[in-house]
CSV table of C-alpha atoms in Angstrom, one decimal:
chain,number,residue,atom,x,y,z
A,44,MET,CA,115.7,85.3,23.0
A,45,ARG,CA,113.7,83.6,25.7
A,46,ASP,CA,110.8,85.4,27.3
A,47,ILE,CA,110.2,85.1,31.1
A,48,ASP,CA,107.1,86.6,32.5
A,49,ALA,CA,107.5,88.9,35.4
A,50,SER,CA,104.7,87.2,37.3
A,51,VAL,CA,106.7,84.0,37.4
A,52,ILE,CA,109.6,85.8,39.0
A,53,THR,CA,107.3,87.4,41.6
A,54,ARG,CA,105.8,84.0,42.6
A,55,ARG,CA,109.1,82.2,42.8
A,56,VAL,CA,110.8,85.0,44.8
A,57,GLY,CA,107.8,85.1,47.2
A,58,GLU,CA,108.1,81.3,47.8
A,59,ALA,CA,111.9,81.6,48.2
A,60,CYS,CA,111.5,84.3,51.0
A,61,ILE,CA,109.3,82.0,53.0
A,62,GLU,CA,111.5,78.9,52.5
A,63,ALA,CA,114.7,80.8,53.3
A,64,CYS,CA,113.3,82.1,56.6
A,65,THR,CA,112.0,78.8,57.8
A,66,VAL,CA,114.3,76.1,56.5
A,67,LEU,CA,117.9,76.2,57.6
A,68,PRO,CA,120.2,75.1,54.7
A,69,ALA,CA,121.4,71.5,55.1
A,70,ASP,CA,125.1,72.5,55.0
A,71,VAL,CA,124.5,74.9,57.9
A,72,PHE,CA,122.5,72.4,59.9
A,73,GLU,CA,125.2,69.8,59.5
A,74,ALA,CA,127.9,72.3,60.4
A,75,LEU,CA,126.0,73.1,63.7
A,76,LYS,CA,125.9,69.4,64.5
A,77,ARG,CA,129.7,69.0,63.8
A,78,ALA,CA,130.3,72.1,66.0
A,79,ARG,CA,128.3,70.4,68.8
A,80,GLU,CA,130.9,67.6,68.7
A,81,VAL,CA,133.9,69.9,68.7
A,82,GLU,CA,132.7,72.3,71.4
A,83,GLN,CA,134.2,71.9,74.9
A,84,SER,CA,132.5,74.7,76.8
A,85,PRO,CA,129.5,73.5,78.7
A,86,VAL,CA,127.5,76.6,78.0
A,87,GLY,CA,128.6,76.5,74.3
A,88,ILE,CA,127.3,73.0,74.0
A,89,GLU,CA,123.9,74.1,75.6
A,90,VAL,CA,123.7,76.9,73.0
A,91,LEU,CA,124.5,74.6,70.1
A,92,ASP,CA,121.8,72.1,71.3
A,93,GLN,CA,119.3,75.0,71.4
A,94,LEU,CA,120.2,76.1,67.9
A,95,ILE,CA,119.9,72.5,66.5
A,96,GLU,CA,116.5,72.1,68.2
A,97,ASN,CA,115.5,75.6,67.0
A,98,ALA,CA,116.1,74.7,63.4
A,99,GLU,CA,114.0,71.5,63.9
A,100,VAL,CA,111.1,73.5,65.5
A,101,ALA,CA,111.2,76.1,62.7
A,102,LEU,CA,110.9,73.4,60.1
A,103,SER,CA,108.2,71.3,61.7
A,104,GLU,CA,106.0,74.2,62.9
A,105,GLN,CA,106.6,76.5,59.9
A,106,VAL,CA,107.8,79.4,62.1
A,107,PRO,CA,110.8,81.5,61.2
A,108,ILE,CA,114.2,80.3,62.4
A,109,CYS,CA,114.8,83.8,63.8
A,110,GLN,CA,112.4,86.7,64.4
A,111,ASP,CA,114.7,88.9,62.4
A,112,THR,CA,113.6,87.8,58.9
A,113,GLY,CA,116.0,90.4,57.6
A,114,LEU,CA,116.5,92.8,54.8
A,115,THR,CA,115.9,90.8,51.7
A,116,LEU,CA,119.2,90.6,49.8
A,117,VAL,CA,118.7,89.3,46.3
A,118,PHE,CA,121.4,88.3,43.8
A,119,VAL,CA,120.3,88.0,40.3
A,120,GLU,CA,122.2,86.4,37.4
A,121,ILE,CA,120.4,87.2,34.2
A,122,GLY,CA,121.2,85.2,31.1
A,123,GLN,CA,122.0,87.6,28.2
A,124,ASP,CA,119.5,85.7,26.0
A,125,VAL,CA,116.6,86.4,28.4
A,126,ARG,CA,113.9,89.1,28.1
A,127,VAL,CA,111.6,89.8,31.0
A,128,VAL,CA,108.1,90.6,29.8
A,129,GLY,CA,104.9,91.8,31.5
A,130,GLY,CA,106.7,94.1,33.9
A,131,GLY,CA,110.1,95.3,35.2
A,132,LEU,CA,112.5,92.9,36.8
A,133,TYR,CA,113.1,94.9,40.0
A,134,ASP,CA,109.3,95.5,40.4
A,135,ALA,CA,108.7,91.8,40.0
A,136,ILE,CA,111.3,91.0,42.7
A,137,ASN,CA,109.9,93.5,45.1
A,138,GLU,CA,106.4,92.3,44.5
A,139,GLY,CA,107.6,88.8,45.4
A,140,VAL,CA,109.2,90.1,48.6
A,141,ARG,CA,105.9,91.9,49.5
A,142,LEU,CA,103.9,88.7,48.8
A,143,GLY,CA,106.3,86.3,50.6
A,144,TYR,CA,106.6,88.4,53.8
A,145,GLU,CA,102.9,88.8,54.1
A,146,GLU,CA,101.8,85.3,53.3
A,147,GLY,CA,104.7,83.7,55.2
A,148,PHE,CA,104.0,85.7,58.4
A,149,LEU,CA,107.5,87.2,58.2
A,150,ARG,CA,108.6,90.3,60.1
A,151,LYS,CA,108.6,93.6,58.2
A,152,SER,CA,111.9,95.2,59.2
A,153,ILE,CA,112.6,97.9,56.6
A,154,VAL,CA,112.3,101.7,57.1
A,155,ARG,CA,111.8,104.0,54.1
A,156,HIS,CA,114.6,106.3,55.0
A,157,PRO,CA,117.6,105.8,57.4
A,158,LEU,CA,116.8,109.0,59.3
A,159,ASP,CA,113.0,109.4,59.3
A,160,ARG,CA,112.6,105.6,60.0
A,161,VAL,CA,109.0,105.0,59.0
A,162,ASN,CA,108.4,101.2,58.4
A,163,THR,CA,107.4,100.4,54.8
A,164,CYS,CA,105.3,97.6,56.3
A,165,ASP,CA,106.0,95.1,53.5
A,166,ASN,CA,109.7,94.6,53.9
A,167,THR,CA,110.4,96.3,50.5
A,168,PRO,CA,112.5,97.4,48.9
A,169,ALA,CA,114.9,94.5,48.6
A,170,VAL,CA,118.6,95.2,48.0
A,171,ILE,CA,119.2,93.7,44.5
A,172,HIS,CA,122.5,93.0,42.9
A,173,THR,CA,122.4,92.0,39.2
A,174,GLU,CA,124.9,90.5,36.9
A,175,ILE,CA,124.6,89.7,33.2
A,176,VAL,CA,125.9,86.2,32.3
A,177,PRO,CA,125.8,83.9,29.2
A,178,GLY,CA,122.7,81.7,28.7
A,179,ASN,CA,118.9,81.9,28.7
A,180,GLU,CA,118.1,81.5,32.3
A,181,ILE,CA,117.6,83.7,35.4
A,182,ARG,CA,119.3,82.5,38.6
A,183,ILE,CA,118.0,84.3,41.7
A,184,THR,CA,119.4,83.9,45.2
A,185,VAL,CA,117.3,85.2,48.0
A,186,ALA,CA,119.3,85.8,51.2
A,187,PRO,CA,117.4,87.5,54.1
A,188,LYS,CA,120.1,89.3,56.1
A,189,GLY,CA,119.6,90.0,59.8
A,190,GLY,CA,120.4,93.4,61.3
A,191,GLY,CA,122.3,92.2,64.3
A,192,SER,CA,125.0,90.5,62.3
A,193,GLU,CA,125.0,93.1,59.5
A,194,ASN,CA,125.6,95.9,62.0
A,195,MET,CA,128.9,94.2,63.1
A,196,SER,CA,130.2,93.8,59.5
A,197,ALA,CA,133.1,96.1,58.5
A,198,ALA,CA,135.3,97.2,55.7
A,199,ARG,CA,138.8,98.7,55.7
A,200,MET,CA,141.2,100.0,53.0
A,201,LEU,CA,144.5,98.4,54.0
A,202,THR,CA,147.8,99.3,52.4
A,203,PRO,CA,149.6,96.7,50.2
A,204,SER,CA,152.4,96.4,52.7
A,205,GLU,CA,150.0,95.2,55.4
A,206,GLY,CA,149.4,92.1,53.3
A,207,LYS,CA,148.0,88.8,54.6
A,208,ALA,CA,148.9,89.6,58.2
A,209,GLY,CA,146.9,92.8,58.0
A,210,VAL,CA,143.9,91.0,56.6
A,211,ILE,CA,144.0,88.4,59.4
A,212,LYS,CA,144.4,91.1,62.0
A,213,PHE,CA,141.4,93.0,60.7
A,214,VAL,CA,139.1,90.0,60.4
A,215,VAL,CA,140.0,88.8,64.0
A,216,GLU,CA,139.5,92.4,65.3
A,217,THR,CA,136.1,92.6,63.7
A,218,VAL,CA,135.0,89.3,65.2
A,219,LYS,CA,136.3,90.1,68.7
A,220,ASN,CA,134.7,93.6,68.6
A,221,ALA,CA,131.4,92.0,67.6
A,222,GLY,CA,131.4,89.6,70.5
A,223,SER,CA,127.9,88.2,71.1
A,224,ASN,CA,126.0,90.7,69.0
A,225,PRO,CA,126.1,89.0,65.5
A,226,CYS,CA,124.9,85.6,67.0
A,227,PRO,CA,127.9,83.3,66.7
A,228,PRO,CA,128.8,80.7,65.5
A,229,LEU,CA,129.2,82.8,62.4
A,230,VAL,CA,129.7,82.2,58.7
A,231,ILE,CA,132.3,84.9,57.8
A,232,GLY,CA,132.5,86.3,54.3
A,233,VAL,CA,135.7,88.1,53.4
A,234,GLY,CA,135.9,90.2,50.2
A,235,LEU,CA,139.5,90.9,49.2
A,236,GLY,CA,140.5,93.4,46.5
A,237,GLY,CA,138.7,95.4,43.8
A,238,THR,CA,137.4,98.6,45.3
A,239,LEU,CA,135.4,99.5,48.5
A,240,GLU,CA,132.1,98.4,47.0
A,241,LYS,CA,133.5,95.4,45.0
A,242,ALA,CA,135.1,94.0,48.2
A,243,ALA,CA,131.8,94.4,50.1
A,244,ILE,CA,129.8,92.6,47.4
A,245,LEU,CA,132.4,89.8,47.3
A,246,SER,CA,132.1,89.4,51.0
A,247,LYS,CA,128.4,88.9,50.7
A,248,LYS,CA,128.8,86.4,47.9
A,249,ALA,CA,131.4,84.6,50.0
A,250,VAL,CA,128.8,84.0,52.7
A,251,LEU,CA,126.5,82.2,50.2
A,252,ARG,CA,129.1,79.6,49.4
A,253,GLU,CA,128.4,76.1,50.7
A,254,ILE,CA,130.1,75.4,54.0
A,255,GLY,CA,133.0,73.0,53.6
A,256,LYS,CA,133.8,74.1,50.0
A,257,SER,CA,137.1,75.9,49.7
A,258,ASN,CA,137.9,78.6,47.2
A,259,THR,CA,139.4,77.1,44.1
A,260,ASN,CA,142.3,79.6,44.2
A,261,PRO,CA,144.9,78.0,46.5
A,262,VAL,CA,146.0,81.4,47.9
A,263,ASP,CA,142.5,82.1,49.0
A,264,ALA,CA,141.9,78.6,50.2
A,265,ARG,CA,145.0,78.8,52.4
A,266,LEU,CA,143.8,82.1,53.8
A,267,GLU,CA,140.4,80.6,54.6
A,268,THR,CA,142.0,77.9,56.7
A,269,GLU,CA,144.3,80.4,58.6
A,270,LEU,CA,141.4,82.8,59.2
A,271,LEU,CA,139.1,80.0,60.6
A,272,GLU,CA,141.8,79.0,63.0
A,273,ALA,CA,142.5,82.5,64.1
A,274,VAL,CA,138.8,83.4,64.6
A,275,ASN,CA,138.2,80.2,66.6
A,276,ALA,CA,141.2,81.0,68.8
A,277,THR,CA,139.4,84.2,70.0
A,278,GLY,CA,137.3,82.2,72.5
A,279,VAL,CA,134.2,84.2,71.7
A,280,GLY,CA,132.3,80.9,71.3
A,281,PRO,CA,128.6,80.1,70.6
A,282,ALA,CA,126.4,83.1,71.5
A,283,GLY,CA,129.5,84.9,72.7
A,284,LEU,CA,129.4,82.9,75.9
A,285,GLY,CA,132.9,81.4,75.4
A,286,GLY,CA,134.1,78.3,73.6
A,287,ARG,CA,136.0,76.9,70.7
A,288,VAL,CA,133.4,77.4,67.9
A,289,THR,CA,133.2,81.1,67.0
A,290,ALA,CA,132.8,80.5,63.3
A,291,LEU,CA,131.4,77.5,61.2
A,292,ALA,CA,133.3,78.7,58.1
A,293,VAL,CA,135.3,81.6,56.7
A,294,ASN,CA,134.9,82.0,53.0
A,295,VAL,CA,137.2,84.3,51.0
A,296,GLU,CA,136.5,85.8,47.5
A,297,SER,CA,139.1,87.9,45.8
A,298,TYR,CA,139.4,90.2,42.8
A,299,PRO,CA,142.3,92.1,41.2
A,300,CYS,CA,142.9,95.6,42.6
A,301,HIS,CA,144.9,98.8,42.2
A,302,ILE,CA,148.7,98.9,42.8
A,303,ALA,CA,148.0,101.2,45.8
A,304,SER,CA,145.1,99.3,47.4
A,305,LEU,CA,144.2,96.3,49.5
A,306,PRO,CA,140.5,96.6,50.2
A,307,VAL,CA,139.0,94.2,52.7
A,308,ALA,CA,135.4,93.8,53.6
A,309,VAL,CA,134.1,91.4,56.2
A,310,THR,CA,130.4,90.3,56.3
A,311,LEU,CA,129.4,88.6,59.5
A,312,GLN,CA,126.6,86.2,58.9
A,313,CYS,CA,124.8,84.8,62.0
A,314,HIS,CA,124.3,81.0,62.4
A,315,ALA,CA,120.9,81.4,60.7
A,316,ALA,CA,122.8,81.5,57.4
A,317,ARG,CA,119.7,81.6,55.2
A,318,HIS,CA,119.6,81.5,51.4
A,319,VAL,CA,117.6,79.9,48.7
A,320,THR,CA,118.7,79.8,45.0
A,321,LEU,CA,116.1,79.3,42.2
A,322,VAL,CA,116.6,79.0,38.5
A,323,ILE,CA,113.9,80.1,36.0
B,67,MET,CA,138.8,85.1,91.5
B,68,LYS,CA,139.0,81.3,91.7
B,69,ALA,CA,138.6,79.4,88.4
B,70,GLY,CA,135.8,77.4,90.0
B,71,ASN,CA,133.7,80.5,90.3
B,72,LEU,CA,133.7,81.0,86.6
B,73,GLU,CA,132.0,77.8,85.8
B,74,PRO,CA,128.2,78.5,85.7
B,75,ASN,CA,125.8,76.6,87.8
B,76,PRO,CA,124.0,74.4,85.3
B,77,ASP,CA,121.0,73.9,87.6
B,78,PRO,CA,118.6,76.7,86.6
B,79,VAL,CA,116.7,78.7,89.2
B,80,ARG,CA,113.0,79.4,88.6
B,81,LEU,CA,111.9,83.0,88.9
B,82,ALA,CA,108.7,84.8,88.4
B,83,THR,CA,108.1,88.5,87.5
B,84,PRO,CA,107.9,91.1,88.9
B,85,LEU,CA,111.3,90.7,90.5
B,86,SER,CA,112.1,91.8,94.0
B,87,ASN,CA,115.4,93.3,95.2
B,88,GLU,CA,116.1,90.1,97.2
B,89,GLU,CA,115.6,87.8,94.1
B,90,VAL,CA,117.9,90.0,92.1
B,91,GLU,CA,120.5,90.0,94.8
B,92,ASN,CA,120.6,86.2,94.8
B,93,LEU,CA,121.5,86.0,91.1
B,94,THR,CA,125.1,85.7,89.9
B,95,ALA,CA,126.7,86.0,86.5
B,96,GLY,CA,126.5,82.7,84.7
B,97,GLN,CA,123.5,81.4,86.6
B,98,ARG,CA,120.8,79.8,84.4
B,99,VAL,CA,117.3,81.0,85.0
B,100,LEU,CA,113.9,79.8,83.9
B,101,LEU,CA,111.7,82.9,84.0
B,102,SER,CA,107.9,82.9,84.2
B,103,GLY,CA,105.3,85.6,84.3
B,104,VAL,CA,104.9,88.9,82.3
B,105,VAL,CA,107.6,90.5,80.3
B,106,TYR,CA,107.3,93.5,78.0
B,107,THR,CA,108.9,93.7,74.6
B,108,ALA,CA,110.6,97.0,73.6
B,109,ARG,CA,113.1,97.8,70.9
B,110,ASP,CA,114.8,101.0,69.6
B,111,ALA,CA,111.7,102.9,68.6
B,112,ALA,CA,109.7,102.0,71.7
B,113,HIS,CA,112.6,102.9,74.0
B,114,ALA,CA,112.9,106.3,72.3
B,115,ARG,CA,109.2,106.9,73.1
B,116,LEU,CA,109.3,105.6,76.6
B,117,VAL,CA,112.2,107.9,77.5
B,118,GLU,CA,110.5,110.8,75.8
B,119,MET,CA,107.4,110.2,78.0
B,120,LEU,CA,109.6,110.1,81.2
B,121,ARG,CA,111.3,113.3,80.3
B,122,ARG,CA,107.8,114.9,79.8
B,123,SER,CA,106.7,113.4,83.1
B,124,GLU,CA,104.0,111.5,81.4
B,125,PRO,CA,102.9,108.1,82.8
B,126,LEU,CA,104.4,105.1,81.0
B,127,PRO,CA,102.0,102.6,79.2
B,128,PHE,CA,102.7,100.0,81.9
B,129,ASP,CA,103.9,100.1,85.5
B,130,ILE,CA,107.6,99.5,85.1
B,131,SER,CA,108.4,98.9,88.8
B,132,GLY,CA,110.0,95.5,89.3
B,133,GLN,CA,109.3,94.6,85.6
B,134,VAL,CA,111.4,93.0,82.9
B,135,ILE,CA,111.9,94.3,79.4
B,136,TYR,CA,112.6,91.9,76.6
B,137,TYR,CA,114.5,93.5,73.7
B,138,ALA,CA,112.6,91.7,70.9
B,139,GLY,CA,110.3,92.2,67.9
B,140,PRO,CA,108.4,89.0,67.1
B,141,THR,CA,107.3,87.9,63.7
B,142,PRO,CA,103.5,87.9,63.2
B,143,ALA,CA,101.6,84.8,64.6
B,144,ARG,CA,100.2,82.4,62.1
B,145,PRO,CA,96.5,81.7,62.8
B,146,GLY,CA,96.2,79.3,65.8
B,147,ARG,CA,99.6,80.3,67.2
B,148,VAL,CA,100.2,82.6,70.2
B,149,ILE,CA,103.2,84.4,68.6
B,150,GLY,CA,105.7,84.0,65.8
B,151,SER,CA,109.5,83.7,66.2
B,152,VAL,CA,110.7,85.7,69.2
B,153,GLY,CA,114.4,85.8,70.0
B,154,PRO,CA,116.4,88.6,71.5
B,155,THR,CA,117.9,91.6,69.5
B,156,THR,CA,121.2,93.3,70.3
B,157,SER,CA,120.9,95.1,73.6
B,158,GLY,CA,123.7,97.6,73.1
B,159,ARG,CA,121.4,99.8,70.9
B,160,MET,CA,119.2,100.4,73.9
B,161,ASP,CA,122.1,101.4,76.2
B,162,VAL,CA,121.5,105.2,75.7
B,163,PHE,CA,117.9,104.8,77.1
B,164,THR,CA,118.5,102.2,79.8
B,165,THR,CA,119.8,104.2,82.8
B,166,GLU,CA,116.6,106.4,82.8
B,167,LEU,CA,114.4,103.3,82.9
B,168,LEU,CA,116.4,101.6,85.7
B,169,ALA,CA,116.1,104.8,87.7
B,170,VAL,CA,112.2,104.5,87.7
B,171,GLY,CA,112.2,100.8,88.7
B,172,LEU,CA,113.0,98.6,85.8
B,173,LYS,CA,114.5,95.4,87.4
B,174,GLY,CA,115.5,93.2,84.5
B,175,MET,CA,116.4,93.2,80.8
B,176,ILE,CA,116.6,90.3,78.4
B,177,GLY,CA,118.7,90.6,75.2
B,178,LYS,CA,122.0,89.6,73.7
B,179,GLY,CA,125.4,91.2,73.6
B,180,GLU,CA,127.4,93.4,75.9
B,181,ARG,CA,126.2,96.5,77.7
B,182,SER,CA,128.0,99.8,78.1
B,183,ARG,CA,130.0,100.7,81.2
B,184,GLU,CA,127.3,103.2,82.1
B,185,VAL,CA,124.6,100.5,82.0
B,186,VAL,CA,126.6,98.0,83.9
B,187,ASP,CA,127.2,100.6,86.7
B,188,ALA,CA,123.5,101.5,86.7
B,189,ILE,CA,122.6,97.8,87.1
B,190,VAL,CA,124.7,97.7,90.3
B,191,ARG,CA,123.4,101.1,91.5
B,192,HIS,CA,119.7,100.2,91.1
B,193,LYS,CA,120.0,96.5,92.0
B,194,ALA,CA,118.9,95.1,88.6
B,195,VAL,CA,119.9,92.2,86.3
B,196,TYR,CA,120.7,91.7,82.6
B,197,PHE,CA,119.9,88.3,81.1
B,198,ALA,CA,120.8,86.9,77.7
B,199,ALA,CA,118.5,84.6,75.8
B,200,THR,CA,120.0,82.7,72.9
B,201,GLY,CA,120.2,84.8,69.8
B,202,GLY,CA,118.7,83.2,66.8
B,203,ALA,CA,116.7,80.7,68.7
B,204,GLY,CA,113.4,82.5,68.2
B,205,ALA,CA,111.4,79.5,67.0
B,206,LEU,CA,112.4,77.5,70.1
B,207,LEU,CA,111.8,80.5,72.4
B,208,SER,CA,108.3,81.1,71.0
B,209,LYS,CA,107.2,77.8,72.5
B,210,ARG,CA,107.7,79.3,76.0
B,211,VAL,CA,105.3,82.2,75.3
B,212,VAL,CA,101.7,81.4,76.4
B,213,ALA,CA,100.1,84.8,75.7
B,214,CYS,CA,100.9,87.9,73.6
B,215,GLU,CA,99.1,91.2,73.4
B,216,VAL,CA,100.1,94.6,72.0
B,217,ILE,CA,99.7,97.2,74.8
B,218,ALA,CA,101.3,100.3,73.3
B,219,PHE,CA,102.7,102.0,70.2
B,220,GLU,CA,100.7,99.7,67.8
B,221,ASP,CA,101.8,102.0,64.9
B,222,LEU,CA,105.3,100.7,65.3
B,223,GLY,CA,104.4,97.3,64.0
B,224,CYS,CA,106.9,94.7,65.2
B,225,GLU,CA,108.4,97.4,67.4
B,226,ALA,CA,105.2,97.9,69.4
B,227,ILE,CA,105.3,97.0,73.1
B,228,HIS,CA,103.9,93.5,73.4
B,229,ARG,CA,102.9,92.1,76.8
B,230,LEU,CA,104.1,88.5,76.8
B,231,GLU,CA,103.3,85.8,79.3
B,232,VAL,CA,106.2,83.4,79.4
B,233,VAL,CA,106.7,80.0,81.2
B,234,ASP,CA,110.1,78.7,82.0
B,235,PHE,CA,111.8,81.1,79.5
B,236,PRO,CA,115.5,80.0,79.4
B,237,LEU,CA,118.0,82.7,80.3
B,238,ILE,CA,121.5,83.1,81.6
B,239,VAL,CA,122.6,86.0,83.9
B,240,ILE,CA,125.1,88.2,82.2
B,241,ASN,CA,125.4,91.3,84.4
B,242,ASP,CA,124.5,90.8,88.1
B,243,CYS,CA,124.0,93.5,90.7
B,244,ARG,CA,127.5,93.0,92.0
B,245,GLY,CA,129.1,94.2,88.8
B,246,ARG,CA,130.1,90.8,87.4
B,247,ASP,CA,130.0,90.3,83.6
B,248,PHE,CA,129.6,86.8,82.3
B,249,TYR,CA,130.6,87.7,78.7
B,250,VAL,CA,134.0,89.0,80.0
B,251,GLU,CA,134.5,86.0,82.3
B,252,ALA,CA,133.4,83.4,79.7
B,253,ARG,CA,135.9,84.7,77.1
B,254,SER,CA,138.8,84.5,79.5
B,255,ARG,CA,138.4,80.8,79.9
B,256,LYS,CA,140.4,78.6,77.6
B,257,PHE,CA,139.0,75.5,75.8
B,258,SER,CA,141.8,73.8,73.9
C-alpha cells in the first residue's frame, strides 16, 4: 500500500484548474492552425485567426482562454494499491477546485441546485468520475467543461436496426441543431453502447483523447473518419458563420451493450478543449 | 438574392454607442463592425430581474434607450488588469426576455448563436440589431475593454450587470433590421 496525502491531491488539482483554463493543449492549438490552412470561407478564416491569437494572448497574459471556465469535470483513476490519508478523496479534489478557481481568477459558474440557482461562489462541487485500476498511482484529469457546448450535447437510445447510419444521422443532427451555440470548430466525443449513463461517460472520455489519434478498434476508427466527413459537410463552419471546418476531430469510444439496445451519446466540446492530466 | 450579396463586406464600420435609428438602419447582415463606447453585460439571471422590474413598472438600473447589451459574464480581473476573459455566451437563452427590452428602447445585443423567430421579428419591428462576437475568444476580446464597473445586481457575482467601456470591439452583424439572418445565409454557401 502506498499512502498519498490528501493535501497533495488538493494542491495538484488546484494547479491543474488554473493551467487547464489558461493553456490550450498543444494538439488543439496545432489542429486550429491546420484548420486555418484548410478553411475556404473568408469569415471562417477570420474566426480561426482570432482563436489562434486568443490562445496566444491567454498564455502570455495569464488570462483564461474563455470566460466560461466551466464546470470542473474530474476523471480519477485510483491505483488499487493506493490509500488516501489525511482526508477524503472527494473533499481533497473539491478543495483543490476551490483553491484553483480563487487563486487563478477563474469564473465561479456553479449553482447549488438546478432550480433555486444560488451560486456556490467557489465553483464546487466538481463532477467526479472514479475508476479503480491496477497500480500504486493516482491519475487525475481535470477538464473544465463550458456550459454553451454542454447544453448542446445529446443522447439517444437507438434501436439495433438503425445501426451505423442511425448513429451518423444522430451525430450530424446534433451538430446542425447546435449551430453556432457550442463554439465550433468542435471536438466531438461519441459514446456508443453500454447503457444511457455508460454511453454519456464514454462520450466525455472520447473528448479527452489527443486529436489525430484514432481509436485502436478499426470499426470505431472507420466510424470516426466517416463522422468527421459528415460533420464537416454540414457547412456550419467556425463560429457557425459558414465554412468547411465544423469539427477538429470526432472521437468514438464504444462498449458492449444489450441485444435490444444501441445507446449513443454525443458530447460537443468547444474549440477551447481544455484538459490537464496529472499523476501522483 | 444574388450570391454577391451574401459575401460580407470585410471592411469594418466604426460605430459608437448609444446607437441611433439611422445607424442601425445602415447595418446589414454580414457587416463587420468595430464598436466603441459603453455596453452593459447581462446574462440569464440579470435578464430575469430586468424584466421583473419592467413588469412592476420600476426604473431599470441604467437608461436602456439606444443602448447595447452584451450577453457575457467575465472572469475576475487579476490585479492590474481592467477585466478578465470576456467573450459572449449563448444568446438564445435570453430570447424569452428580449422582446420586452426591445420594446423599451434596447437597440443592440451582442452574443453568439441564433435567435428565436419572435426575437428576429422584434428586431425588425423596433429597428434594432443583433451582433455576434467570436465565442471562445474571451482573452482576445478583453484587450478591447478599457473600463469595467459593476452597476447592478452585485449579489449575482459574474452574472451582475457590468458597465463596460469598449474600444473597437470586433463584431459581425447577424440579424439586421430588415430581417436578414447571417447565420442562415452563411450556412447556405458552399465551400468545397
